mmCIF file of C-alpha atoms in Angstrom:
data_model
loop_
_atom_site.group_PDB
_atom_site.id
_atom_site.type_symbol
_atom_site.label_atom_id
_atom_site.label_comp_id
_atom_site.label_asym_id
_atom_site.label_seq_id
_atom_site.Cartn_x
_atom_site.Cartn_y
_atom_site.Cartn_z
ATOM 1 C CA MET G 1 71.375 111.468 104.655
ATOM 2 C CA ALA G 2 71.902 108.181 102.840
ATOM 3 C CA ARG G 3 75.533 107.648 102.068
ATOM 4 C CA ALA G 4 77.514 105.092 100.142
ATOM 5 C CA TYR G 5 80.781 104.645 102.091
ATOM 6 C CA PHE G 6 84.033 103.309 100.642
ATOM 7 C CA ASN G 7 87.612 103.069 101.893
ATOM 8 C CA VAL G 8 90.563 103.824 99.620
ATOM 9 C CA ALA G 9 94.122 102.752 100.604
ATOM 10 C CA SER G 10 97.718 103.241 99.531
ATOM 11 C CA PHE G 11 99.925 100.293 100.143
ATOM 12 C CA ASN G 12 103.675 100.026 99.248
ATOM 13 C CA VAL G 13 104.256 96.392 99.528
ATOM 14 C CA LYS G 14 108.081 96.571 99.436
ATOM 15 C CA ASN G 15 109.405 94.441 96.729
ATOM 16 C CA LEU G 16 106.703 91.846 96.091
ATOM 17 C CA VAL G 17 108.813 89.384 94.177
ATOM 18 C CA LEU G 18 108.529 85.606 93.658
ATOM 19 C CA PRO G 19 110.926 83.441 95.666
ATOM 20 C CA GLY G 20 114.308 82.534 94.148
ATOM 21 C CA ILE G 21 114.142 85.488 91.657
ATOM 22 C CA THR G 22 116.992 87.960 92.037
ATOM 23 C CA TYR G 23 115.826 91.652 92.138
ATOM 24 C CA TYR G 24 117.943 94.842 92.042
ATOM 25 C CA GLY G 25 120.905 92.544 91.192
ATOM 26 C CA ARG G 26 121.484 91.136 94.601
ATOM 27 C CA ASN G 27 118.352 90.327 96.602
ATOM 28 C CA ARG G 28 116.089 87.333 96.484
ATOM 29 C CA TYR G 29 113.584 85.702 98.841
ATOM 30 C CA SER G 30 113.810 82.153 100.146
ATOM 31 C CA ASP G 31 110.601 80.133 100.120
ATOM 32 C CA GLY G 32 110.292 80.735 103.818
ATOM 33 C CA LYS G 33 110.824 84.460 103.610
ATOM 34 C CA TYR G 34 108.400 84.775 100.764
ATOM 35 C CA ASP G 35 105.707 82.862 102.795
ATOM 36 C CA ASP G 36 106.270 85.098 105.753
ATOM 37 C CA LYS G 37 105.946 88.236 103.564
ATOM 38 C CA LEU G 38 102.653 86.967 102.111
ATOM 39 C CA THR G 39 101.325 86.248 105.581
ATOM 40 C CA TRP G 40 102.149 89.712 106.843
ATOM 41 C CA LEU G 41 100.815 91.511 103.770
ATOM 42 C CA ALA G 42 97.519 89.455 103.849
ATOM 43 C CA GLU G 43 97.063 90.271 107.548
ATOM 44 C CA GLN G 44 97.613 93.971 106.870
ATOM 45 C CA LEU G 45 95.087 93.842 104.068
ATOM 46 C CA PHE G 46 92.597 92.287 106.538
ATOM 47 C CA ARG G 47 93.320 94.993 109.016
ATOM 48 C CA MET G 48 92.946 97.752 106.515
ATOM 49 C CA ASP G 49 89.622 96.554 105.201
ATOM 50 C CA ALA G 50 89.776 98.885 102.142
ATOM 51 C CA ASP G 51 87.416 98.634 99.183
ATOM 52 C CA ILE G 52 90.040 99.937 96.781
ATOM 53 C CA VAL G 53 93.779 99.327 97.399
ATOM 54 C CA CYS G 54 96.524 100.899 95.255
ATOM 55 C CA MET G 55 99.682 98.933 95.528
ATOM 56 C CA GLN G 56 103.197 99.931 94.640
ATOM 57 C CA GLU G 57 106.294 97.766 94.221
ATOM 58 C CA VAL G 58 104.501 94.739 92.754
ATOM 59 C CA PHE G 59 107.102 92.934 90.697
ATOM 60 C CA HIS G 60 105.338 89.729 89.639
ATOM 61 C CA GLU G 61 101.654 89.124 88.860
ATOM 62 C CA ASP G 62 101.912 85.552 90.235
ATOM 63 C CA ALA G 63 103.117 86.956 93.529
ATOM 64 C CA LEU G 64 100.187 89.403 93.553
ATOM 65 C CA GLN G 65 97.726 86.577 92.918
ATOM 66 C CA ALA G 66 99.343 84.561 95.690
ATOM 67 C CA LEU G 67 98.816 87.461 98.104
ATOM 68 C CA ILE G 68 95.172 87.824 97.003
ATOM 69 C CA ASP G 69 94.616 84.123 97.567
ATOM 70 C CA ARG G 70 96.167 84.301 101.066
ATOM 71 C CA TYR G 71 93.877 87.267 101.888
ATOM 72 C CA HIS G 72 90.921 85.434 100.618
ATOM 73 C CA GLY G 73 91.901 82.473 102.830
ATOM 74 C CA LEU G 74 91.811 84.827 105.898
ATOM 75 C CA LEU G 75 88.294 85.963 104.863
ATOM 76 C CA ALA G 76 87.018 82.434 104.621
ATOM 77 C CA ALA G 77 88.489 81.469 107.937
ATOM 78 C CA ARG G 78 87.295 84.537 109.886
ATOM 79 C CA HIS G 79 83.988 85.670 108.301
ATOM 80 C CA SER G 80 80.703 84.079 107.253
ATOM 81 C CA ALA G 81 80.529 82.933 103.715
ATOM 82 C CA HIS G 82 78.381 85.982 102.725
ATOM 83 C CA LYS G 83 80.753 88.532 104.403
ATOM 84 C CA ALA G 84 83.820 86.744 102.910
ATOM 85 C CA ARG G 85 82.355 86.987 99.514
ATOM 86 C CA LEU G 86 81.575 90.728 99.898
ATOM 87 C CA ASP G 87 85.154 91.521 100.944
ATOM 88 C CA GLN G 88 86.897 89.654 98.265
ATOM 89 C CA TYR G 89 88.942 91.560 95.618
ATOM 90 C CA ASP G 90 87.282 90.342 92.485
ATOM 91 C CA ASN G 91 88.527 93.216 90.334
ATOM 92 C CA VAL G 92 92.354 93.260 89.964
ATOM 93 C CA PHE G 93 94.259 95.584 87.588
ATOM 94 C CA PHE G 94 98.061 94.737 87.455
ATOM 95 C CA GLN G 95 100.418 96.806 85.473
ATOM 96 C CA PRO G 96 103.957 95.525 85.039
ATOM 97 C CA ASN G 97 107.075 97.729 84.604
ATOM 98 C CA MET G 98 107.972 98.037 80.907
ATOM 99 C CA ASP G 99 111.634 97.538 81.768
ATOM 100 C CA GLY G 100 111.202 94.256 83.716
ATOM 101 C CA VAL G 101 111.225 90.656 82.660
ATOM 102 C CA HIS G 102 110.457 87.565 84.779
ATOM 103 C CA THR G 103 114.120 86.890 85.741
ATOM 104 C CA ASN G 104 115.065 90.572 86.169
ATOM 105 C CA PRO G 105 111.780 92.185 87.525
ATOM 106 C CA GLN G 106 111.219 95.846 88.092
ATOM 107 C CA PRO G 107 108.535 97.443 90.264
ATOM 108 C CA GLY G 108 105.026 97.639 88.864
ATOM 109 C CA LEU G 109 101.633 98.618 90.250
ATOM 110 C CA ALA G 110 98.346 96.956 91.132
ATOM 111 C CA ILE G 111 94.811 98.100 92.029
ATOM 112 C CA LEU G 112 92.601 95.719 93.977
ATOM 113 C CA SER G 113 88.899 96.688 94.132
ATOM 114 C CA ARG G 114 85.760 95.323 95.560
ATOM 115 C CA ARG G 115 83.904 97.693 93.286
ATOM 116 C CA ASP G 116 83.619 97.272 89.526
ATOM 117 C CA ILE G 117 86.468 98.637 87.393
ATOM 118 C CA LEU G 118 84.770 100.249 84.433
ATOM 119 C CA GLU G 119 87.845 101.423 82.449
ATOM 120 C CA GLN G 120 91.567 101.143 82.865
ATOM 121 C CA ASP G 121 94.547 102.707 81.352
ATOM 122 C CA HIS G 122 98.235 103.198 82.064
ATOM 123 C CA VAL G 123 101.254 105.091 80.894
ATOM 124 C CA GLN G 124 105.062 104.756 81.214
ATOM 125 C CA ASP G 125 106.565 105.004 77.715
ATOM 126 C CA LEU G 126 106.358 108.757 76.799
ATOM 127 C CA THR G 127 108.261 108.428 73.496
ATOM 128 C CA GLN G 128 105.344 109.490 71.446
ATOM 129 C CA ASN G 129 104.320 112.296 73.842
ATOM 130 C CA PRO G 130 107.370 113.209 75.907
ATOM 131 C CA ILE G 131 107.514 115.743 78.701
ATOM 132 C CA GLU G 132 109.457 118.508 77.054
ATOM 133 C CA LEU G 133 110.641 121.964 78.182
ATOM 134 C CA PRO G 134 112.261 123.730 75.197
ATOM 135 C CA GLU G 135 115.548 125.601 75.868
ATOM 136 C CA ASP G 136 114.970 128.905 77.573
ATOM 137 C CA ASP G 137 117.356 130.978 79.529
ATOM 138 C CA GLY G 138 119.949 128.257 79.575
ATOM 139 C CA PHE G 139 117.716 125.402 80.689
ATOM 140 C CA SER G 140 115.930 122.558 78.767
ATOM 141 C CA TYR G 141 114.361 119.278 79.747
ATOM 142 C CA SER G 142 113.012 116.123 78.127
ATOM 143 C CA LEU G 143 111.543 112.909 79.672
ATOM 144 C CA THR G 144 110.597 109.990 77.372
ATOM 145 C CA LYS G 145 109.944 107.260 80.089
ATOM 146 C CA THR G 146 108.885 107.264 83.678
ATOM 147 C CA SER G 147 110.693 104.884 86.163
ATOM 148 C CA ARG G 148 107.513 103.019 86.993
ATOM 149 C CA PRO G 149 104.140 102.842 85.236
ATOM 150 C CA MET G 150 101.147 105.014 86.263
ATOM 151 C CA GLN G 151 97.656 103.414 86.481
ATOM 152 C CA MET G 152 94.295 104.910 85.857
ATOM 153 C CA ALA G 153 91.123 103.150 86.663
ATOM 154 C CA LYS G 154 87.531 104.320 86.410
ATOM 155 C CA ILE G 155 85.717 102.708 89.363
ATOM 156 C CA ASP G 156 82.109 102.441 90.455
ATOM 157 C CA LEU G 157 81.932 104.384 93.743
ATOM 158 C CA GLY G 158 78.281 103.872 94.464
ATOM 159 C CA LYS G 159 75.011 105.783 94.100
ATOM 160 C CA GLY G 160 75.491 105.787 90.376
ATOM 161 C CA VAL G 161 78.710 107.672 90.622
ATOM 162 C CA SER G 162 82.009 106.583 89.101
ATOM 163 C CA GLY G 163 85.384 108.228 89.381
ATOM 164 C CA TRP G 164 88.966 108.000 88.181
ATOM 165 C CA VAL G 165 91.488 106.523 90.652
ATOM 166 C CA PHE G 166 95.133 107.077 89.744
ATOM 167 C CA ASN G 167 97.892 104.940 91.232
ATOM 168 C CA ALA G 168 101.460 106.230 91.047
ATOM 169 C CA HIS G 169 104.940 105.607 92.459
ATOM 170 C CA LEU G 170 107.309 108.470 91.619
ATOM 171 C CA LYS G 171 111.102 108.381 91.711
ATOM 172 C CA SER G 172 112.427 108.311 95.269
ATOM 173 C CA LYS G 173 114.970 110.684 96.674
ATOM 174 C CA ARG G 174 117.640 107.956 96.452
ATOM 175 C CA PRO G 175 120.479 109.372 94.374
ATOM 176 C CA LYS G 176 120.435 108.255 90.663
ATOM 177 C CA TYR G 177 124.009 107.468 89.525
ATOM 178 C CA PRO G 178 125.030 106.608 85.959
ATOM 179 C CA THR G 179 126.211 103.058 85.490
ATOM 180 C CA ASN G 180 129.677 102.499 87.067
ATOM 181 C CA ASP G 181 129.778 105.960 88.347
ATOM 182 C CA PRO G 182 132.628 106.070 90.994
ATOM 183 C CA ALA G 183 130.677 108.576 92.938
ATOM 184 C CA SER G 184 128.125 105.838 93.948
ATOM 185 C CA ASP G 185 130.880 104.542 96.284
ATOM 186 C CA GLU G 186 130.807 106.691 99.373
ATOM 187 C CA ASP G 187 134.468 105.950 100.120
ATOM 188 C CA ASN G 188 135.456 108.023 97.043
ATOM 189 C CA ALA G 189 133.911 111.117 98.653
ATOM 190 C CA LEU G 190 133.115 112.660 95.269
ATOM 191 C CA PHE G 191 130.803 115.233 96.810
ATOM 192 C CA PHE G 192 129.794 117.304 93.825
ATOM 193 C CA ASP G 193 129.084 114.176 91.735
ATOM 194 C CA ARG G 194 127.032 112.764 94.552
ATOM 195 C CA SER G 195 125.043 116.037 94.501
ATOM 196 C CA LYS G 196 124.476 115.642 90.787
ATOM 197 C CA ALA G 197 122.969 112.186 91.504
ATOM 198 C CA VAL G 198 120.503 113.753 93.977
ATOM 199 C CA PHE G 199 119.609 116.378 91.360
ATOM 200 C CA ARG G 200 119.066 113.560 88.788
ATOM 201 C CA SER G 201 116.538 111.897 91.001
ATOM 202 C CA LEU G 202 114.739 115.177 91.667
ATOM 203 C CA ALA G 203 114.581 116.061 88.002
ATOM 204 C CA LEU G 204 113.179 112.631 87.221
ATOM 205 C CA ARG G 205 110.577 112.853 89.997
ATOM 206 C CA ALA G 206 109.566 116.303 88.806
ATOM 207 C CA GLY G 207 109.063 115.104 85.224
ATOM 208 C CA GLU G 208 107.080 112.164 86.507
ATOM 209 C CA ALA G 209 104.906 114.435 88.511
ATOM 210 C CA LEU G 210 104.240 116.466 85.479
ATOM 211 C CA ALA G 211 103.418 113.451 83.360
ATOM 212 C CA LEU G 212 100.989 112.340 86.022
ATOM 213 C CA ARG G 213 99.454 115.817 86.124
ATOM 214 C CA ARG G 214 98.889 115.696 82.403
ATOM 215 C CA GLU G 215 97.106 112.384 82.686
ATOM 216 C CA ILE G 216 94.906 113.717 85.537
ATOM 217 C CA LEU G 217 93.891 116.733 83.452
ATOM 218 C CA ALA G 218 93.194 114.644 80.371
ATOM 219 C CA LYS G 219 90.861 112.375 82.272
ATOM 220 C CA THR G 220 89.156 114.757 84.528
ATOM 221 C CA GLU G 221 89.158 118.428 83.350
ATOM 222 C CA GLY G 222 85.663 119.709 83.113
ATOM 223 C CA SER G 223 84.223 116.513 84.757
ATOM 224 C CA THR G 224 81.961 116.479 87.799
ATOM 225 C CA ASP G 225 82.917 112.969 88.746
ATOM 226 C CA PRO G 226 85.305 112.526 91.692
ATOM 227 C CA THR G 227 89.065 112.129 91.098
ATOM 228 C CA ILE G 228 91.261 110.263 93.543
ATOM 229 C CA VAL G 229 95.022 110.172 93.307
ATOM 230 C CA VAL G 230 96.820 107.521 95.391
ATOM 231 C CA GLY G 231 100.357 106.409 95.856
ATOM 232 C CA ASP G 232 103.979 106.781 96.970
ATOM 233 C CA LEU G 233 104.762 110.225 95.638
ATOM 234 C CA ASN G 234 108.125 110.180 97.525
ATOM 235 C CA ASP G 235 107.874 113.648 98.987
ATOM 236 C CA GLU G 236 105.960 115.630 101.541
ATOM 237 C CA ILE G 237 102.569 117.247 100.770
ATOM 238 C CA GLY G 238 104.112 120.665 100.478
ATOM 239 C CA ALA G 239 107.000 119.680 98.215
ATOM 240 C CA VAL G 240 107.055 121.092 94.690
ATOM 241 C CA THR G 241 106.680 117.716 92.970
ATOM 242 C CA THR G 242 103.630 116.800 95.092
ATOM 243 C CA GLU G 243 102.173 120.186 94.351
ATOM 244 C CA ILE G 244 102.640 119.677 90.704
ATOM 245 C CA VAL G 245 100.476 116.510 90.929
ATOM 246 C CA GLY G 246 97.869 118.321 93.038
ATOM 247 C CA GLY G 247 97.601 121.450 90.771
ATOM 248 C CA GLU G 248 97.896 125.133 91.423
ATOM 249 C CA VAL G 249 96.047 126.781 94.327
ATOM 250 C CA PRO G 250 94.231 129.913 93.016
ATOM 251 C CA TRP G 251 95.194 133.219 94.605
ATOM 252 C CA ARG G 252 92.636 134.313 97.117
ATOM 253 C CA ALA G 253 92.243 137.839 95.525
ATOM 254 C CA TRP G 254 91.345 136.398 92.085
ATOM 255 C CA PRO G 255 87.702 136.883 90.992
ATOM 256 C CA GLY G 256 85.342 133.895 91.861
ATOM 257 C CA ASP G 257 84.823 132.745 88.340
ATOM 258 C CA LEU G 258 88.600 132.465 87.671
ATOM 259 C CA LYS G 259 89.097 130.637 90.924
ATOM 260 C CA ALA G 260 86.417 128.162 90.073
ATOM 261 C CA LYS G 261 88.378 127.112 86.899
ATOM 262 C CA TYR G 262 91.377 126.212 89.135
ATOM 263 C CA TRP G 263 89.314 124.582 91.778
ATOM 264 C CA ASP G 264 87.839 122.221 89.023
ATOM 265 C CA VAL G 265 91.306 120.649 88.589
ATOM 266 C CA GLU G 266 92.872 121.200 91.993
ATOM 267 C CA LEU G 267 93.424 118.173 94.302
ATOM 268 C CA TYR G 268 93.336 118.176 98.105
ATOM 269 C CA SER G 269 95.230 116.037 100.634
ATOM 270 C CA ALA G 270 92.738 113.783 102.431
ATOM 271 C CA ALA G 271 95.125 113.556 105.400
ATOM 272 C CA ARG G 272 95.467 117.386 105.603
ATOM 273 C CA SER G 273 91.643 117.745 105.431
ATOM 274 C CA HIS G 274 91.278 115.202 108.174
ATOM 275 C CA MET G 275 93.657 116.890 110.416
ATOM 276 C CA ARG G 276 92.113 120.381 109.966
ATOM 277 C CA ARG G 277 88.776 118.923 111.171
ATOM 278 C CA SER G 278 90.086 116.950 114.180
ATOM 279 C CA GLU G 279 92.739 117.132 116.834
ATOM 280 C CA HIS G 280 94.852 114.572 114.933
ATOM 281 C CA ALA G 281 98.171 116.518 114.881
ATOM 282 C CA SER G 282 100.333 114.521 112.582
ATOM 283 C CA LEU G 283 101.072 111.225 110.909
ATOM 284 C CA HIS G 284 104.034 109.513 109.181
ATOM 285 C CA THR G 285 104.274 106.883 106.607
ATOM 286 C CA HIS G 286 108.035 106.619 106.247
ATOM 287 C CA ILE G 287 111.149 106.856 108.404
ATOM 288 C CA TYR G 288 114.635 107.239 106.930
ATOM 289 C CA ASN G 289 117.817 108.117 108.743
ATOM 290 C CA GLY G 290 115.976 109.531 111.748
ATOM 291 C CA HIS G 291 113.533 111.675 109.638
ATOM 292 C CA TYR G 292 109.781 110.962 110.014
ATOM 293 C CA GLY G 293 107.822 111.948 106.915
ATOM 294 C CA THR G 294 104.637 111.515 104.993
ATOM 295 C CA ILE G 295 105.511 110.544 101.363
ATOM 296 C CA ASP G 296 102.415 108.382 100.628
ATOM 297 C CA HIS G 297 99.324 110.443 99.789
ATOM 298 C CA ILE G 298 95.665 110.219 98.892
ATOM 299 C CA LEU G 299 94.414 113.366 97.109
ATOM 300 C CA VAL G 300 90.802 114.071 96.183
ATOM 301 C CA SER G 301 89.044 116.446 93.840
ATOM 302 C CA GLN G 302 86.600 119.174 94.916
ATOM 303 C CA GLU G 303 83.691 116.672 94.583
ATOM 304 C CA LEU G 304 84.981 115.170 97.842
ATOM 305 C CA TYR G 305 86.350 118.257 99.482
ATOM 306 C CA TYR G 306 84.592 119.385 102.721
ATOM 307 C CA ARG G 307 84.901 123.156 101.928
ATOM 308 C CA ASN G 308 83.207 122.892 98.630
ATOM 309 C CA ARG G 309 79.535 123.675 99.029
ATOM 310 C CA ASP G 310 78.684 121.686 95.886
ATOM 311 C CA ARG G 311 80.455 118.542 96.852
ATOM 312 C CA ILE G 312 78.806 115.219 96.272
ATOM 313 C CA GLY G 313 80.583 113.381 98.963
ATOM 314 C CA ASP G 314 83.187 113.733 101.703
ATOM 315 C CA VAL G 315 86.301 112.542 103.339
ATOM 316 C CA HIS G 316 85.430 111.349 106.822
ATOM 317 C CA PHE G 317 88.643 110.116 108.417
ATOM 318 C CA VAL G 318 92.135 108.908 107.702
ATOM 319 C CA GLN G 319 93.878 106.013 109.324
ATOM 320 C CA CYS G 320 97.645 105.415 109.106
ATOM 321 C CA TYR G 321 98.865 101.902 109.839
ATOM 322 C CA ASN G 322 102.479 102.574 110.864
ATOM 323 C CA ASP G 323 103.094 100.578 113.959
ATOM 324 C CA HIS G 324 105.438 98.266 112.080
ATOM 325 C CA LEU G 325 107.817 101.114 111.278
ATOM 326 C CA SER G 326 110.869 101.796 113.436
ATOM 327 C CA ASP G 327 113.755 104.271 113.255
ATOM 328 C CA ASP G 328 116.611 102.050 112.100
ATOM 329 C CA SER G 329 119.074 104.933 112.747
ATOM 330 C CA MET G 330 118.460 104.369 116.511
ATOM 331 C CA GLN G 331 120.761 101.855 118.179
ATOM 332 C CA GLY G 332 118.890 98.694 118.973
ATOM 333 C CA ALA G 333 115.809 99.468 116.896
ATOM 334 C CA PRO G 334 114.018 96.321 115.672
ATOM 335 C CA SER G 335 114.284 95.529 112.034
ATOM 336 C CA ILE G 336 111.091 95.514 109.921
ATOM 337 C CA GLY G 337 112.426 92.580 107.919
ATOM 338 C CA ASP G 338 110.302 91.828 105.031
ATOM 339 C CA ALA G 339 107.261 93.830 106.021
ATOM 340 C CA SER G 340 106.506 97.113 104.169
ATOM 341 C CA ASP G 341 108.869 99.929 104.979
ATOM 342 C CA HIS G 342 105.971 102.363 104.432
ATOM 343 C CA GLY G 343 102.916 103.075 106.619
ATOM 344 C CA GLN G 344 99.620 102.360 104.904
ATOM 345 C CA LEU G 345 96.989 105.153 104.486
ATOM 346 C CA VAL G 346 93.323 104.272 104.526
ATOM 347 C CA VAL G 347 90.735 107.029 103.822
ATOM 348 C CA ARG G 348 87.053 106.609 104.514
ATOM 349 C CA MET G 349 84.980 108.500 101.999
ATOM 350 C CA SER G 350 81.341 108.656 100.886
ATOM 351 C CA ILE G 351 78.995 109.616 98.163
ATOM 352 C CA ASP G 352 75.875 111.317 99.538
ATOM 353 C CA ASP G 353 72.373 110.861 98.161
ATOM 354 C CA GLU G 354 71.061 114.258 99.184
ATOM 355 C CA ARG G 355 73.964 116.052 97.624
ATOM 356 C CA LEU G 356 73.499 114.288 94.282
ATOM 357 C CA THR G 357 69.928 115.482 94.070
ATOM 358 C CA SER G 358 70.218 118.968 95.519
#
């Protein structure tokens, strides 16, 4: 069977900001720290060797270009001219955060691709089409802006097949306090107000998940092209917000034609598919306060799902680059410094000739 292989990666680059620029009101890189960060990130890109990289926490386009240049320098030094040319990222889609400016940047997104980007789109401002739940039984909800942009790129995957790749970074579990809220100071021990801040983050992440789901459905419902959703979704695969992104799993007792409608828009965890087909027991992309979790995900549509008899491709294996992570709640644990505080997921997939013609 002739296959066109391609690797897709999720890479939270942890505050990729130009040196000397203050971010989050208090942090900034020296020239030396910035150079060290570019070196580490470029080396990690080289190790990952992904054809499509979806990045989160990219604050400045100039910093992104500096990273790409550093990576291309590694290719030139370590590969033949022909191989280096093939492995370059010639297609770059950067999307800044609508709330950021050069001197007060906010986290944006980027997609780096060795394959042609055929179309691109993004969403962050929902003012014209808000996420709204009208008041019912004492509850209502409205969201007019996501905390970070969401990217959508239609990319040539090979064998004449293109697919939509979504890149997202949903709101973290970090409590979201109103400005100057005294509860944000732990010394005040305002426990209920601190719980409200956690709820505020959850509500924002849930709304963002719903906004992302809406974009996925708009681009892919009824399509037979593959859909790939990548990013830092900031919760586990079984969490409600992640399940909103992935879609509803049809009940097994439903008739087949009804289940097929749901399968058409359902997304599947590449990591979970990999572990079901191997003895790979677990993986983690993040450690916080002693808790090891997987909050970075790559989800695929039924066109790439191994249990679908009509698939046109497959997920072959998943690698998680997390050796740089350490549990900083443990005494004496090494600091990760300016490296990423996330593990990087790389999924190897393919489009299969015989399945396209069968």
